[in-house]
PDB file of C-alpha atoms in Angstrom:
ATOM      1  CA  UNK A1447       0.000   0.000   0.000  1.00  0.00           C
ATOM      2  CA  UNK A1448       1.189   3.314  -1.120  1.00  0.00           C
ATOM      3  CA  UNK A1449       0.150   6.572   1.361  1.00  0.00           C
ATOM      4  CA  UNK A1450       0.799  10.455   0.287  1.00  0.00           C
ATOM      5  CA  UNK A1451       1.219  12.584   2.994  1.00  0.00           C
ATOM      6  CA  UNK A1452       0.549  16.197   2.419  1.00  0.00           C
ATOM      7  CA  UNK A1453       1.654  19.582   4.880  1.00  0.00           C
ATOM      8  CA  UNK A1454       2.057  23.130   4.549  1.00  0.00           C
ATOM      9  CA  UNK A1455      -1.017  24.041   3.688  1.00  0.00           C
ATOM     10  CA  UNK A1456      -2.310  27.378   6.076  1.00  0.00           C
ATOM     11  CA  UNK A1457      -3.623  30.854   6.099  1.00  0.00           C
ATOM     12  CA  UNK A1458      -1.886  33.537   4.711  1.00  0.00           C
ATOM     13  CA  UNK A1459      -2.434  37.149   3.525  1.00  0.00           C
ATOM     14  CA  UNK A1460      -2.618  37.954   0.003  1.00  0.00           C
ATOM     15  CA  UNK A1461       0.851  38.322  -1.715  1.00  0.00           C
ATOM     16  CA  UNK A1462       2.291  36.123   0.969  1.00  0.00           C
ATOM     17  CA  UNK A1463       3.345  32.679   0.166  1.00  0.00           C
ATOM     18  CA  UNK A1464       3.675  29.373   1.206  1.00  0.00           C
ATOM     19  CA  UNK A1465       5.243  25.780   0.258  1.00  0.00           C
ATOM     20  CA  UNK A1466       3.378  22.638   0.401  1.00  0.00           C
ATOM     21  CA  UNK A1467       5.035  18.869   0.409  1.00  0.00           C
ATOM     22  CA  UNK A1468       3.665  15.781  -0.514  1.00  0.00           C
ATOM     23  CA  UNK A1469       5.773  12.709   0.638  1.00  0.00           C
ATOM     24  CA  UNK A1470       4.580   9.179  -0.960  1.00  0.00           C
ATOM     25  CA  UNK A1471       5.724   6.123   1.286  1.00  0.00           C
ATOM     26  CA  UNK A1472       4.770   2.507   1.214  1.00  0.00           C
ATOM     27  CA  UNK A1473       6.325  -0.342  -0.979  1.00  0.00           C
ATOM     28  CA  UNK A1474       7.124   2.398  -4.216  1.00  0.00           C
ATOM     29  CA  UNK A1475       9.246   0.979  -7.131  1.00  0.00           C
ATOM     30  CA  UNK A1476       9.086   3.828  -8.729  1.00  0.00           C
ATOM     31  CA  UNK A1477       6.814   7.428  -9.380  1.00  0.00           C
ATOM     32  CA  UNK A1478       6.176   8.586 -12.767  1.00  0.00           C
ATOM     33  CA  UNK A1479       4.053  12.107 -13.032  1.00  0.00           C
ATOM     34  CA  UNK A1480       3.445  13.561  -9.719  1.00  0.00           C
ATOM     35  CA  UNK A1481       1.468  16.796  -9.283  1.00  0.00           C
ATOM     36  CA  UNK A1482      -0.769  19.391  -6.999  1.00  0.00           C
ATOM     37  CA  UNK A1483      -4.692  19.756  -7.967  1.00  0.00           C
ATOM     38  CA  UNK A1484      -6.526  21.892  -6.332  1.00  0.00           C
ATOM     39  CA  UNK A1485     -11.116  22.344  -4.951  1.00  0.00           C
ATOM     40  CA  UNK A1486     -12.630  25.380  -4.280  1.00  0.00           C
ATOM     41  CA  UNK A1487     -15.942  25.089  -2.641  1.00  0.00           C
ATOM     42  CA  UNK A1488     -18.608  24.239  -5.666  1.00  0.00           C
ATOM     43  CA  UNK A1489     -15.924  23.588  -8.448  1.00  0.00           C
ATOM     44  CA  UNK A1490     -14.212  21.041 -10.222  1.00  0.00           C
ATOM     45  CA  UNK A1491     -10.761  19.678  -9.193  1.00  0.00           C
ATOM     46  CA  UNK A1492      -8.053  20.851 -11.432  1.00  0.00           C
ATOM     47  CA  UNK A1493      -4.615  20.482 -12.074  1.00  0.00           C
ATOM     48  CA  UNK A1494      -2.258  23.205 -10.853  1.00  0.00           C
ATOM     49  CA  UNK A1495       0.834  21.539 -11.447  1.00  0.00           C
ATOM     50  CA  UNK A1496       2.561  18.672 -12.337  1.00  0.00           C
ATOM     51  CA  UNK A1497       6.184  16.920 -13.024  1.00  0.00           C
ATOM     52  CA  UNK A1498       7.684  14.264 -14.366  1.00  0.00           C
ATOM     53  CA  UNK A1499      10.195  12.208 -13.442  1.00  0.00           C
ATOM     54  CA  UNK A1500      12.470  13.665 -15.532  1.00  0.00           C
ATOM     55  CA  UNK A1501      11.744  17.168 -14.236  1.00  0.00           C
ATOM     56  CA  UNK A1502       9.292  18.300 -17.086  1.00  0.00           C
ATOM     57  CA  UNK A1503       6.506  20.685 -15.578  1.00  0.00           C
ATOM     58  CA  UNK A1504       3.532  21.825 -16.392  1.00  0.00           C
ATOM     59  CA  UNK A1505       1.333  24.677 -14.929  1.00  0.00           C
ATOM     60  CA  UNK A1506      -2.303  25.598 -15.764  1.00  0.00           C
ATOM     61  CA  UNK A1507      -2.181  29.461 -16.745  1.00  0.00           C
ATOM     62  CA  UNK A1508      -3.541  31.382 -13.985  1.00  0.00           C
ATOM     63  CA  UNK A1509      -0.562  30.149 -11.504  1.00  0.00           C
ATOM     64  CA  UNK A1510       2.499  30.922 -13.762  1.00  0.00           C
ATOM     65  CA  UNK A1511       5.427  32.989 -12.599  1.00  0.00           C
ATOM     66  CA  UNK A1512       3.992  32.307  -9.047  1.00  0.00           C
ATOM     67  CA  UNK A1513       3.961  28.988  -8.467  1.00  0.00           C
ATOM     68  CA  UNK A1514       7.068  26.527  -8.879  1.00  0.00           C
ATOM     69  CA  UNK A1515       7.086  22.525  -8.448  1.00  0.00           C
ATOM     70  CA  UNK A1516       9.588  20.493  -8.115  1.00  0.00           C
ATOM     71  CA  UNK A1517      10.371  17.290  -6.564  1.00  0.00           C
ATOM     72  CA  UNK A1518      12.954  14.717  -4.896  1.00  0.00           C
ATOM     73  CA  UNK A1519      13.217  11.553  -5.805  1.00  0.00           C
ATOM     74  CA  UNK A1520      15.350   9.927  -3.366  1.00  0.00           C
ATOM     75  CA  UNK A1521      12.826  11.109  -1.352  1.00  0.00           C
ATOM     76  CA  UNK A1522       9.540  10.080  -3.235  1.00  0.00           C
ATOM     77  CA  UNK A1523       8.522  14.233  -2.634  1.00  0.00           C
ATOM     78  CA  UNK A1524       6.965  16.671  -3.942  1.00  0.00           C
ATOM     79  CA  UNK A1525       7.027  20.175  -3.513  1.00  0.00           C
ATOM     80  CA  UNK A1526       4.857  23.114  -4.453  1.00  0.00           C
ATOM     81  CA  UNK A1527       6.316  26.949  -3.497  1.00  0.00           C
ATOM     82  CA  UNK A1528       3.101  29.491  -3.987  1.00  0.00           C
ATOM     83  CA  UNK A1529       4.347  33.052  -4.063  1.00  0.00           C
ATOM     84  CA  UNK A1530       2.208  35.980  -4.625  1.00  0.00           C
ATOM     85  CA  UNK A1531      -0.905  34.376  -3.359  1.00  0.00           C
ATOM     86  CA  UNK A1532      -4.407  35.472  -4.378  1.00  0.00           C
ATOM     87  CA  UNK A1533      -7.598  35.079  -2.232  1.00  0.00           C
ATOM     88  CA  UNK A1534      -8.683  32.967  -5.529  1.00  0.00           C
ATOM     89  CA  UNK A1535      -5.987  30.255  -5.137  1.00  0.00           C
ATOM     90  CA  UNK A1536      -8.182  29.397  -1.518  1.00  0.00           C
ATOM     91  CA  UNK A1537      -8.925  25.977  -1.688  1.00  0.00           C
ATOM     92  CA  UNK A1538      -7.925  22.386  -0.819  1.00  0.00           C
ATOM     93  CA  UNK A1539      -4.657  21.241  -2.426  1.00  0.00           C
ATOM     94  CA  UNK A1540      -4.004  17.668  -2.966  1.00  0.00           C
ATOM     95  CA  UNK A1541      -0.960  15.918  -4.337  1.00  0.00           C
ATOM     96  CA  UNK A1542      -1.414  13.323  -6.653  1.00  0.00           C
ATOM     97  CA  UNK A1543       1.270  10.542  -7.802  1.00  0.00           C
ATOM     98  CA  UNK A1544       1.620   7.750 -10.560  1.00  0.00           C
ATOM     99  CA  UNK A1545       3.089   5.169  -8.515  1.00  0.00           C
ATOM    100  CA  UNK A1546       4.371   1.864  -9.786  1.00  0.00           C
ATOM    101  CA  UNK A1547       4.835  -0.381  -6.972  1.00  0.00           C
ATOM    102  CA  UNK A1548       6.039  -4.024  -7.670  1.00  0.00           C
ATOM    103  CA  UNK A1549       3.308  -5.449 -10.556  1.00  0.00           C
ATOM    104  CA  UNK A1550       0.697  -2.592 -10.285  1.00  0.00           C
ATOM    105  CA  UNK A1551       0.833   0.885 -11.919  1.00  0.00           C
ATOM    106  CA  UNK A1552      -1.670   2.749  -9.807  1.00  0.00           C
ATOM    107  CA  UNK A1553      -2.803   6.898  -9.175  1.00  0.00           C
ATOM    108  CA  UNK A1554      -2.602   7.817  -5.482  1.00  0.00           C
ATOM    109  CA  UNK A1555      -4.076  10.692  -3.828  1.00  0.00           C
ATOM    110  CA  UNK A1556      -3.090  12.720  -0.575  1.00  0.00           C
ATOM    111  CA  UNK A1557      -6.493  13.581   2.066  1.00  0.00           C
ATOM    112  CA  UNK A1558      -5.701  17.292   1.027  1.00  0.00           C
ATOM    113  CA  UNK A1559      -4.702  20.149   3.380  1.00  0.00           C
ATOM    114  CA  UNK A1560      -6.139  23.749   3.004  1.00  0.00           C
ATOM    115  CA  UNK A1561      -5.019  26.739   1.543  1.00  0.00           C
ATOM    116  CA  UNK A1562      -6.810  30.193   2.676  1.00  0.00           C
ATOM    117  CA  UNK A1563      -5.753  33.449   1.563  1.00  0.00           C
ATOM    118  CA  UNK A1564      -6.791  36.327   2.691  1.00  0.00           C
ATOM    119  CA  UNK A1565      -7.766  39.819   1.151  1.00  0.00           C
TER     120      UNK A1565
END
């Protein structure tokens, strides 16, 4: 069994930041894509950002040049540093990682920890 563990999540005035980790532990062979989604209250999830395992990274348009994430794989964790926050980034982050661990290839989620900001 594979568990993501998520912290760093908080309240924080707008233009502040914060930084968010997401460590995956269990029996892990490898992790592919791993990446940060976000929920406000009465919307979709969606993808904020995500990386390979190669480093590649993608971010959906409203977060570039604020957000950066990045990862360590000797330590199966991901990181997401939010700078310049925005009340409108409030919501609950999760992490989310492509795990491959011994025959199975399988998505894993973190609970999610909460991100307020503050006008």
């Amino acid at each position: 069994q594979v568990q993501l563990v998520e912290s760093g999540g908080g309240l924080v005035q707008a233009g502040g930041s914060l930084r968010l980790s997401c460590a995956a532990s269990g029996i892990i062979f490898s992790i592919n894509t791993m990446g940060w989604f976000r929920q406000a209250p009465g919307k979709w999830r969606e993808l904020v950002a995500r990386i390979t395992s190669g480093g590649g990274t993608e971010y959906m348009d409203s977060v570039k040049g604020r957000f950066t994430i990045s990862r360590d794989n000797a330590k199966n964790t991901v990181y997401l540093q939010m700078n310049s926050l925005k009340p409108e980034d409030t919501a609950v982050y999760y992490c989310n990682a492509d795990v491959v661990s011994g025959t199975l290839y399988r998505d894993y989620w973190g609970q999610g920890t909460q991100v307020t900001v503050s006008s």
